[in-house]
CSV table of C-alpha atoms in Angstrom, one decimal:
chain,number,residue,atom,x,y,z
A,152,MET,CA,-7.5,-93.2,-172.1
A,153,ALA,CA,-7.3,-93.4,-168.3
A,154,THR,CA,-7.1,-89.6,-168.1
A,155,GLY,CA,-10.0,-89.2,-170.4
A,156,LEU,CA,-12.1,-91.6,-168.3
A,157,ILE,CA,-11.4,-89.6,-165.2
A,158,LEU,CA,-12.4,-86.4,-166.9
A,159,VAL,CA,-15.7,-88.0,-168.1
A,160,LEU,CA,-16.4,-89.1,-164.5
A,161,ILE,CA,-15.7,-85.6,-163.2
A,162,VAL,CA,-18.1,-84.1,-165.8
A,163,GLY,CA,-20.7,-86.7,-164.9
A,164,ALA,CA,-20.2,-86.1,-161.2
A,165,LEU,CA,-20.6,-82.3,-161.6
A,166,GLY,CA,-23.8,-82.8,-163.6
A,167,TYR,CA,-25.1,-85.3,-161.0
A,168,LEU,CA,-24.4,-82.9,-158.1
A,169,GLY,CA,-25.9,-80.0,-160.0
A,170,THR,CA,-29.1,-82.0,-160.5
A,171,ILE,CA,-29.4,-83.3,-157.0
A,172,TYR,CA,-28.8,-80.0,-155.3
A,173,THR,CA,-30.6,-78.0,-158.1
A,174,SER,CA,-27.5,-75.9,-158.7
A,175,PRO,CA,-27.5,-74.1,-162.1
A,176,ALA,CA,-23.9,-73.1,-161.5
A,177,LEU,CA,-22.8,-76.8,-161.2
A,178,ILE,CA,-25.0,-77.8,-164.2
A,179,LEU,CA,-23.5,-75.0,-166.3
A,180,LEU,CA,-19.9,-76.0,-165.2
A,181,SER,CA,-20.7,-79.6,-166.1
A,182,ILE,CA,-21.9,-78.5,-169.6
A,183,CYS,CA,-18.9,-76.3,-170.1
A,184,CYS,CA,-16.5,-79.0,-169.1
A,185,GLY,CA,-18.3,-81.5,-171.3
A,186,VAL,CA,-18.0,-79.2,-174.3
A,187,MET,CA,-14.3,-78.6,-173.6
A,188,LEU,CA,-13.7,-82.3,-173.2
A,189,PHE,CA,-15.5,-83.0,-176.5
A,190,LEU,CA,-13.6,-80.3,-178.4
A,191,GLY,CA,-10.4,-81.4,-176.8
A,192,TYR,CA,-10.7,-85.0,-177.9
A,193,GLY,CA,-12.0,-83.9,-181.3
A,194,TYR,CA,-8.9,-81.8,-181.7
A,195,ILE,CA,-6.7,-84.9,-180.8
A,196,LEU,CA,-8.6,-87.1,-183.2
A,197,TYR,CA,-8.2,-84.5,-186.0
A,198,MET,CA,-4.4,-84.3,-185.4
A,199,MET,CA,-4.1,-88.1,-185.5
A,200,LEU,CA,-5.6,-88.0,-189.0
A,201,ARG,CA,-3.4,-85.2,-190.2
A,202,VAL,CA,0.0,-86.1,-188.6
A,203,LYS,CA,2.4,-88.7,-189.9
A,204,CYS,CA,4.8,-90.3,-187.5
A,205,ARG,CA,7.9,-92.5,-188.2
A,206,ILE,CA,11.3,-93.2,-186.8
A,207,GLN,CA,14.6,-92.9,-188.7
A,208,ILE,CA,18.2,-94.0,-188.1
A,209,PRO,CA,20.6,-91.7,-190.0
A,210,ILE,CA,23.3,-94.5,-190.3
A,211,VAL,CA,22.8,-98.2,-190.9
A,212,MET,CA,26.1,-99.4,-189.4
A,213,ALA,CA,28.1,-98.3,-186.3
A,214,GLU,CA,30.8,-99.6,-184.0
A,215,GLN,CA,30.2,-101.2,-180.7
A,216,GLU,CA,29.5,-98.8,-177.8
A,217,GLU,CA,29.4,-95.9,-180.2
A,218,GLY,CA,26.4,-93.5,-179.6
A,219,VAL,CA,23.8,-93.8,-182.3
A,220,MET,CA,21.0,-91.2,-182.8
A,221,ILE,CA,17.4,-92.5,-183.1
A,222,CYS,CA,15.1,-89.9,-184.6
A,223,ALA,CA,11.4,-89.4,-184.3
A,224,VAL,CA,10.1,-87.6,-187.4
A,225,THR,CA,6.7,-85.8,-187.0
A,226,GLU,CA,5.1,-84.4,-190.2
A,227,ASN,CA,2.2,-82.1,-189.3
A,228,ARG,CA,0.0,-81.5,-192.4
A,229,SER,CA,-2.7,-79.6,-190.5
A,230,ARG,CA,-3.1,-75.8,-189.9
A,231,LEU,CA,-3.0,-76.4,-186.1
A,232,PRO,CA,0.0,-77.0,-183.9
A,233,LEU,CA,0.7,-80.3,-182.2
A,234,PRO,CA,1.9,-79.5,-178.6
A,235,LYS,CA,2.9,-83.0,-177.6
A,236,VAL,CA,3.4,-86.4,-179.1
A,237,VAL,CA,5.2,-89.3,-177.4
A,238,TYR,CA,6.8,-92.1,-179.4
A,239,ARG,CA,7.1,-95.5,-177.8
A,240,MET,CA,9.4,-98.1,-179.3
A,241,ASP,CA,11.2,-101.2,-178.4
A,242,TYR,CA,14.5,-102.7,-179.8
A,243,ARG,CA,16.4,-105.9,-179.5
A,244,ASN,CA,19.5,-107.7,-180.8
A,245,SER,CA,18.8,-110.5,-183.3
A,246,PHE,CA,21.1,-112.7,-181.2
A,247,GLY,CA,19.8,-111.5,-177.9
A,248,ARG,CA,16.8,-112.4,-175.8
A,249,LYS,CA,16.2,-109.1,-174.0
A,250,LYS,CA,13.9,-106.5,-175.4
A,251,ARG,CA,14.5,-102.9,-174.4
A,252,LYS,CA,12.1,-99.9,-174.5
A,253,LEU,CA,12.7,-96.4,-175.6
A,254,SER,CA,10.5,-93.2,-175.5
A,255,ILE,CA,10.9,-89.9,-177.4
A,256,GLN,CA,8.7,-86.8,-176.8
A,257,ALA,CA,8.2,-84.4,-179.7
A,258,ALA,CA,6.0,-81.6,-181.0
A,259,ALA,CA,5.3,-80.0,-184.3
A,260,ASP,CA,4.2,-76.5,-185.5
A,261,ALA,CA,1.4,-76.1,-188.0
A,262,LYS,CA,2.3,-77.2,-191.6
A,263,SER,CA,5.8,-78.2,-190.6
A,264,SER,CA,8.0,-81.2,-189.8
A,265,SER,CA,10.1,-81.8,-186.7
A,266,ARG,CA,12.8,-84.2,-185.7
A,267,MET,CA,13.6,-85.2,-182.1
A,268,SER,CA,16.5,-87.5,-181.4
A,269,VAL,CA,17.8,-89.6,-178.5
A,270,GLU,CA,21.2,-91.2,-178.3
A,271,VAL,CA,21.4,-95.0,-177.8
A,272,ALA,CA,24.7,-96.7,-177.0
A,273,ALA,CA,24.6,-100.3,-178.3
A,274,LYS,CA,26.9,-102.3,-175.9
A,275,SER,CA,26.5,-105.6,-177.8
A,276,SER,CA,27.4,-106.3,-181.4
A,277,GLY,CA,24.7,-107.6,-183.7
A,278,ASN,CA,21.8,-106.6,-185.9
A,279,TYR,CA,19.3,-104.4,-184.0
A,280,THR,CA,15.7,-103.9,-184.9
A,281,PHE,CA,14.0,-100.7,-183.7
A,282,ARG,CA,10.2,-101.1,-183.8
A,283,LEU,CA,7.8,-98.2,-183.4
A,284,VAL,CA,5.0,-99.7,-181.3
A,285,ARG,CA,2.6,-96.8,-180.5
A,286,VAL,CA,2.3,-93.0,-180.7
A,287,ARG,CA,0.3,-91.0,-178.1
A,288,PHE,CA,-1.2,-87.7,-179.2
A,289,TYR,CA,-2.0,-85.1,-176.5
A,290,GLY,CA,-4.4,-82.2,-176.5
A,291,LEU,CA,-3.6,-78.5,-176.3
A,292,LEU,CA,-3.5,-78.6,-172.5
A,293,GLY,CA,-1.5,-81.8,-172.4
A,294,ILE,CA,-4.1,-83.5,-170.3
A,295,GLY,CA,-6.0,-86.0,-172.4
A,296,TYR,CA,-4.5,-88.2,-175.1
A,297,LEU,CA,-5.4,-90.8,-177.7
A,298,THR,CA,-3.1,-93.7,-178.8
A,299,ARG,CA,-2.3,-94.8,-182.3
A,300,TYR,CA,-0.8,-98.3,-182.6
A,301,VAL,CA,1.7,-98.5,-185.5
A,302,ARG,CA,4.1,-100.9,-187.1
A,303,TYR,CA,7.3,-99.2,-188.3
A,304,GLU,CA,10.8,-100.7,-188.2
A,305,GLU,CA,14.3,-99.6,-188.8
A,306,ARG,CA,17.5,-101.7,-188.5
A,307,LEU,CA,21.0,-101.0,-187.3
A,308,SER,CA,24.1,-103.2,-187.5
A,309,ILE,CA,26.6,-102.8,-184.7
A,310,MET,CA,30.1,-104.1,-185.7
A,311,PRO,CA,32.2,-105.9,-183.1
A,312,LYS,CA,35.5,-104.7,-182.0
A,313,ILE,CA,38.5,-105.8,-184.1
A,314,MET,CA,41.4,-107.0,-181.9
A,315,PRO,CA,45.0,-107.5,-183.0
A,316,VAL,CA,45.7,-111.2,-183.5
A,317,MET,CA,49.0,-113.0,-184.0
A,318,ILE,CA,48.6,-115.3,-186.9
A,319,GLU,CA,51.3,-117.4,-188.6
A,320,VAL,CA,50.6,-118.8,-192.0
A,321,GLY,CA,52.6,-121.9,-192.7
A,322,LEU,CA,54.0,-123.1,-196.1
A,323,ALA,CA,51.2,-125.6,-196.5
A,324,SER,CA,48.6,-122.9,-196.4
A,325,ARG,CA,50.7,-120.4,-198.3
A,326,TYR,CA,51.1,-122.7,-201.3
A,327,PHE,CA,47.7,-124.5,-200.9
A,328,GLN,CA,46.3,-125.7,-204.2
A,329,GLY,CA,42.9,-127.0,-203.3
A,330,GLU,CA,39.8,-126.9,-205.5
A,331,SER,CA,38.2,-123.6,-205.9
A,332,GLU,CA,35.9,-121.6,-208.2
A,333,VAL,CA,38.3,-118.6,-207.9
A,334,TYR,CA,41.4,-118.5,-210.0
A,335,ASP,CA,44.6,-116.5,-209.7
A,336,ASP,CA,44.7,-113.6,-212.2
A,337,LYS,CA,48.5,-113.1,-211.9
A,338,THR,CA,50.0,-116.5,-212.4
A,339,GLY,CA,49.2,-119.6,-214.3
A,340,GLY,CA,48.8,-123.2,-213.0
A,341,ASP,CA,47.8,-126.8,-213.8
A,342,ASP,CA,44.0,-126.6,-213.7
A,343,VAL,CA,42.9,-127.6,-217.2
A,344,SER,CA,39.3,-126.6,-216.6
A,345,GLU,CA,40.2,-122.9,-216.8
A,346,VAL,CA,42.4,-121.1,-219.2
A,347,PHE,CA,44.7,-118.4,-217.8
A,348,GLN,CA,46.0,-117.0,-221.1
A,349,ILE,CA,46.9,-117.9,-224.6
A,350,ARG,CA,50.5,-117.0,-225.6
A,351,SER,CA,53.3,-117.9,-228.0
A,352,PHE,CA,55.0,-121.3,-227.7
A,353,GLN,CA,58.1,-121.4,-225.6
A,354,PRO,CA,60.7,-124.1,-225.1
A,355,GLY,CA,59.5,-126.5,-222.4
A,356,ASP,CA,55.8,-126.1,-223.1
A,357,LYS,CA,53.8,-129.3,-223.5
A,358,ILE,CA,52.6,-130.4,-226.9
A,359,GLN,CA,49.1,-131.1,-225.6
A,360,ASN,CA,48.7,-127.5,-224.6
A,361,ILE,CA,49.1,-126.2,-228.2
A,362,HIS,CA,46.0,-124.4,-229.6
A,363,TRP,CA,46.1,-125.8,-233.1
A,364,LYS,CA,43.3,-123.8,-234.7
A,365,LEU,CA,44.7,-120.5,-233.4
A,366,SER,CA,48.2,-121.5,-234.3
A,367,ALA,CA,47.1,-122.1,-237.9
A,368,LYS,CA,45.3,-118.7,-238.0
A,369,GLU,CA,48.3,-116.8,-236.5
A,370,ASP,CA,50.8,-118.8,-238.5
A,371,GLU,CA,52.8,-119.6,-235.3
A,372,LEU,CA,52.5,-122.0,-232.5
A,373,MET,CA,50.2,-120.8,-229.7
A,374,VAL,CA,49.6,-122.6,-226.4
A,375,ARG,CA,47.0,-122.5,-223.7
A,376,GLU,CA,48.3,-121.7,-220.2
A,377,ASN,CA,46.1,-123.2,-217.6
A,378,SER,CA,44.9,-121.3,-214.5
A,379,GLN,CA,45.9,-121.7,-210.9
A,380,PRO,CA,42.9,-122.2,-208.5
A,381,MET,CA,43.0,-120.1,-205.4
A,382,GLY,CA,41.9,-122.6,-202.7
A,383,CYS,CA,41.1,-121.8,-199.1
A,384,PRO,CA,43.5,-123.6,-196.7
A,385,VAL,CA,41.5,-122.5,-193.7
A,386,VAL,CA,37.9,-123.3,-192.8
A,387,ILE,CA,36.2,-121.5,-189.9
A,388,LEU,CA,33.1,-123.3,-188.5
A,389,LEU,CA,30.7,-121.2,-186.4
A,390,ASP,CA,28.3,-122.9,-184.1
A,391,ILE,CA,25.4,-120.5,-183.5
A,392,SER,CA,22.8,-123.3,-182.7
A,393,GLY,CA,20.6,-123.1,-179.7
A,394,GLY,CA,20.9,-124.7,-176.3
A,395,GLN,CA,24.2,-123.0,-175.4
A,396,LYS,CA,22.9,-120.5,-172.8
A,397,GLU,CA,25.5,-118.0,-173.6
A,398,THR,CA,25.8,-114.7,-171.7
A,399,GLU,CA,25.8,-111.3,-173.5
A,400,LYS,CA,29.5,-110.9,-172.6
A,401,GLN,CA,30.3,-114.3,-174.2
A,402,ARG,CA,28.3,-113.5,-177.3
A,403,ASN,CA,30.3,-110.3,-177.7
A,404,HIS,CA,33.5,-112.2,-177.3
A,405,PHE,CA,32.4,-114.7,-180.0
A,406,PHE,CA,31.8,-111.9,-182.6
A,407,GLU,CA,35.1,-110.2,-181.6
A,408,MET,CA,36.9,-113.5,-182.2
A,409,VAL,CA,35.2,-114.2,-185.5
A,410,ILE,CA,35.9,-110.8,-187.1
A,411,SER,CA,39.4,-110.4,-185.5
A,412,ILE,CA,40.7,-113.8,-186.7
A,413,SER,CA,39.1,-113.3,-190.2
A,414,PHE,CA,40.7,-109.8,-190.5
A,415,GLY,CA,44.0,-111.3,-189.4
A,416,LEU,CA,43.9,-114.0,-192.1
A,417,VAL,CA,43.0,-111.4,-194.7
A,418,GLU,CA,46.0,-109.2,-193.7
A,419,LYS,CA,48.2,-112.3,-194.1
A,420,GLN,CA,46.7,-112.9,-197.5
A,421,CYS,CA,45.3,-116.2,-196.5
A,422,PRO,CA,41.8,-116.8,-198.1
A,423,HIS,CA,39.4,-118.8,-195.9
A,424,TYR,CA,35.9,-120.1,-195.7
A,425,ILE,CA,33.5,-119.2,-193.0
A,426,ALA,CA,30.4,-121.4,-192.5
A,427,TRP,CA,27.4,-121.7,-190.2
A,428,TYR,CA,24.0,-123.3,-190.2
A,429,ASP,CA,21.0,-121.0,-190.9
A,430,GLU,CA,17.6,-122.4,-189.7
A,431,LYS,CA,15.8,-120.1,-192.1
A,432,GLU,CA,17.5,-121.5,-195.1
A,433,HIS,CA,17.6,-125.1,-193.6
A,434,ASP,CA,21.1,-125.3,-194.9
A,435,LEU,CA,24.8,-124.6,-194.2
A,436,ILE,CA,25.9,-121.1,-195.4
A,437,ARG,CA,29.5,-120.7,-196.6
A,438,VAL,CA,31.3,-117.5,-197.5
A,439,ARG,CA,34.7,-117.2,-199.1
A,440,VAL,CA,36.7,-114.4,-197.4
A,441,ASP,CA,39.8,-113.1,-199.2
A,442,LYS,CA,39.5,-109.3,-198.8
A,443,GLU,CA,38.3,-106.8,-196.3
A,444,GLU,CA,34.9,-106.1,-197.9
A,445,LYS,CA,34.1,-109.8,-197.6
A,446,VAL,CA,34.6,-109.7,-193.8
A,447,TYR,CA,31.8,-107.1,-193.4
A,448,TYR,CA,29.7,-109.0,-195.9
A,449,PHE,CA,29.8,-112.3,-194.0
A,450,ILE,CA,29.2,-110.5,-190.7
A,451,LEU,CA,26.0,-108.9,-192.0
A,452,LEU,CA,24.9,-112.3,-193.3
A,453,LEU,CA,25.7,-113.9,-190.0
A,454,TYR,CA,23.7,-111.2,-188.2
A,455,GLY,CA,20.7,-112.1,-190.3
A,456,ALA,CA,20.9,-115.8,-189.7
A,457,VAL,CA,18.2,-117.6,-187.8
A,458,GLN,CA,19.5,-119.8,-185.0
A,459,SER,CA,18.2,-123.4,-184.8
A,460,ARG,CA,16.7,-124.4,-181.4
A,461,GLU,CA,18.4,-127.8,-181.6
A,462,LYS,CA,22.1,-128.4,-181.1
A,463,MET,CA,23.8,-128.8,-184.6
A,464,ASP,CA,27.0,-130.6,-185.4
A,465,ILE,CA,28.5,-128.0,-187.8
A,466,ALA,CA,31.7,-130.0,-188.5
A,467,LEU,CA,29.6,-133.0,-189.6
A,468,LEU,CA,27.2,-130.9,-191.7
A,469,TYR,CA,30.2,-129.3,-193.4
A,470,GLN,CA,31.8,-132.6,-194.1
A,471,GLU,CA,28.6,-134.0,-195.6
A,472,LYS,CA,28.0,-131.0,-197.8
A,473,TYR,CA,31.6,-130.6,-199.1
A,474,ARG,CA,32.7,-134.2,-199.4
A,475,GLY,CA,36.2,-134.7,-200.7
A,476,GLU,CA,37.2,-131.1,-199.9
A,477,THR,CA,40.5,-130.7,-198.0
A,478,ALA,CA,41.8,-127.9,-195.8
A,479,VAL,CA,45.0,-127.3,-193.9
A,480,THR,CA,43.5,-125.9,-190.8
A,481,LYS,CA,40.0,-126.1,-189.3
A,482,ILE,CA,38.9,-123.5,-186.7
A,483,GLU,CA,35.8,-124.0,-184.6
A,484,MET,CA,34.0,-121.3,-182.5
A,485,ASN,CA,30.7,-121.2,-180.6
A,486,LEU,CA,28.6,-118.5,-178.9
A,487,THR,CA,30.0,-119.2,-175.5
A,488,GLY,CA,33.4,-118.0,-176.7
A,489,LYS,CA,35.0,-121.5,-177.1
A,490,LEU,CA,37.8,-121.5,-179.8
A,491,ILE,CA,39.4,-124.6,-181.1
A,492,VAL,CA,42.3,-124.4,-183.7
A,493,ALA,CA,43.3,-127.6,-185.4
A,494,GLY,CA,42.0,-129.6,-182.5
A,495,THR,CA,43.6,-127.5,-179.8
A,496,GLU,CA,41.5,-125.2,-177.6
A,497,ILE,CA,42.8,-121.6,-177.3
A,498,GLU,CA,42.1,-119.8,-174.0
A,499,ASP,CA,42.8,-116.2,-175.1
A,500,PHE,CA,42.9,-115.6,-178.8
A,501,ALA,CA,44.3,-112.1,-178.4
A,502,LYS,CA,47.4,-113.3,-176.7
A,503,ALA,CA,47.9,-116.7,-178.4
A,504,GLU,CA,49.7,-117.3,-181.7
A,505,ILE,CA,47.3,-118.9,-184.1
A,506,ARG,CA,49.1,-121.1,-186.7
A,507,VAL,CA,47.3,-122.2,-189.8
């Protein structure tokens, strides 16, 4: 718009000088420039109505510091070429405070679609939101432009690095039999609330486990074998509440710790709970992690969590919500990179042996 204003002033000045000095040449030049200016901006306005602009991210998940292509897609539905269009967008990490800016210049031939890309290396793990803010349409000579303000978003999840962790699972955790809604599908147990299987009576079976109706139907003694609950001996509490003033490096370290320790426990076949407070839900969120897919699942949930501005006592909230629940080991982490395992602070999780 500033360029357009300057052109209007130039046209006006030419017309004014032509009138003052009674110069037909200056007056004619002023009229010609005015007509060209009018046609030029008419062309830009027409293209704004006939061109559709959006951004696109080919992948929705990438690794930390991996280059990701951000595409500007220009769909020209007119019979005229679009020589220049500039996309202006900003992006930020859901756990970060700094907003970054990004620009992409593109063009499109008549009745065609074009894609221009720029590579972005996300140095921090987290959930990124790329927001298209405005698009500038330029004329044939690339001098004047008009701006269209838009609202278009794309999201990208950057996974933290997974570090090797030395984890030792003790007998108490290995044979933990706490309460759970998940049951072992390979072996039976003593939980009468869930039936593992019904089978023929064997010496040593309890009389109260006999299924009398089925026994009468099958004409032999049949017994109910109870299920074995698969409890979680380890609870990981994540403090993502506000007021910690963590640096970007500390926040990356936090996510590396969370995913590395969780992966390590999964590799050791040690199911565990991971919990944090989500301000959006006004509640404590808990996820049971017992296989690799669940690790990525809880990380994506954590990325989408809204941090509370006030400092929250996660351990107290967990205790109040899950009263009477027991665990062998409690692990606590916060955004500044602090790690406490069973009451003992760990300085370097990648070098220490974590016993649960």
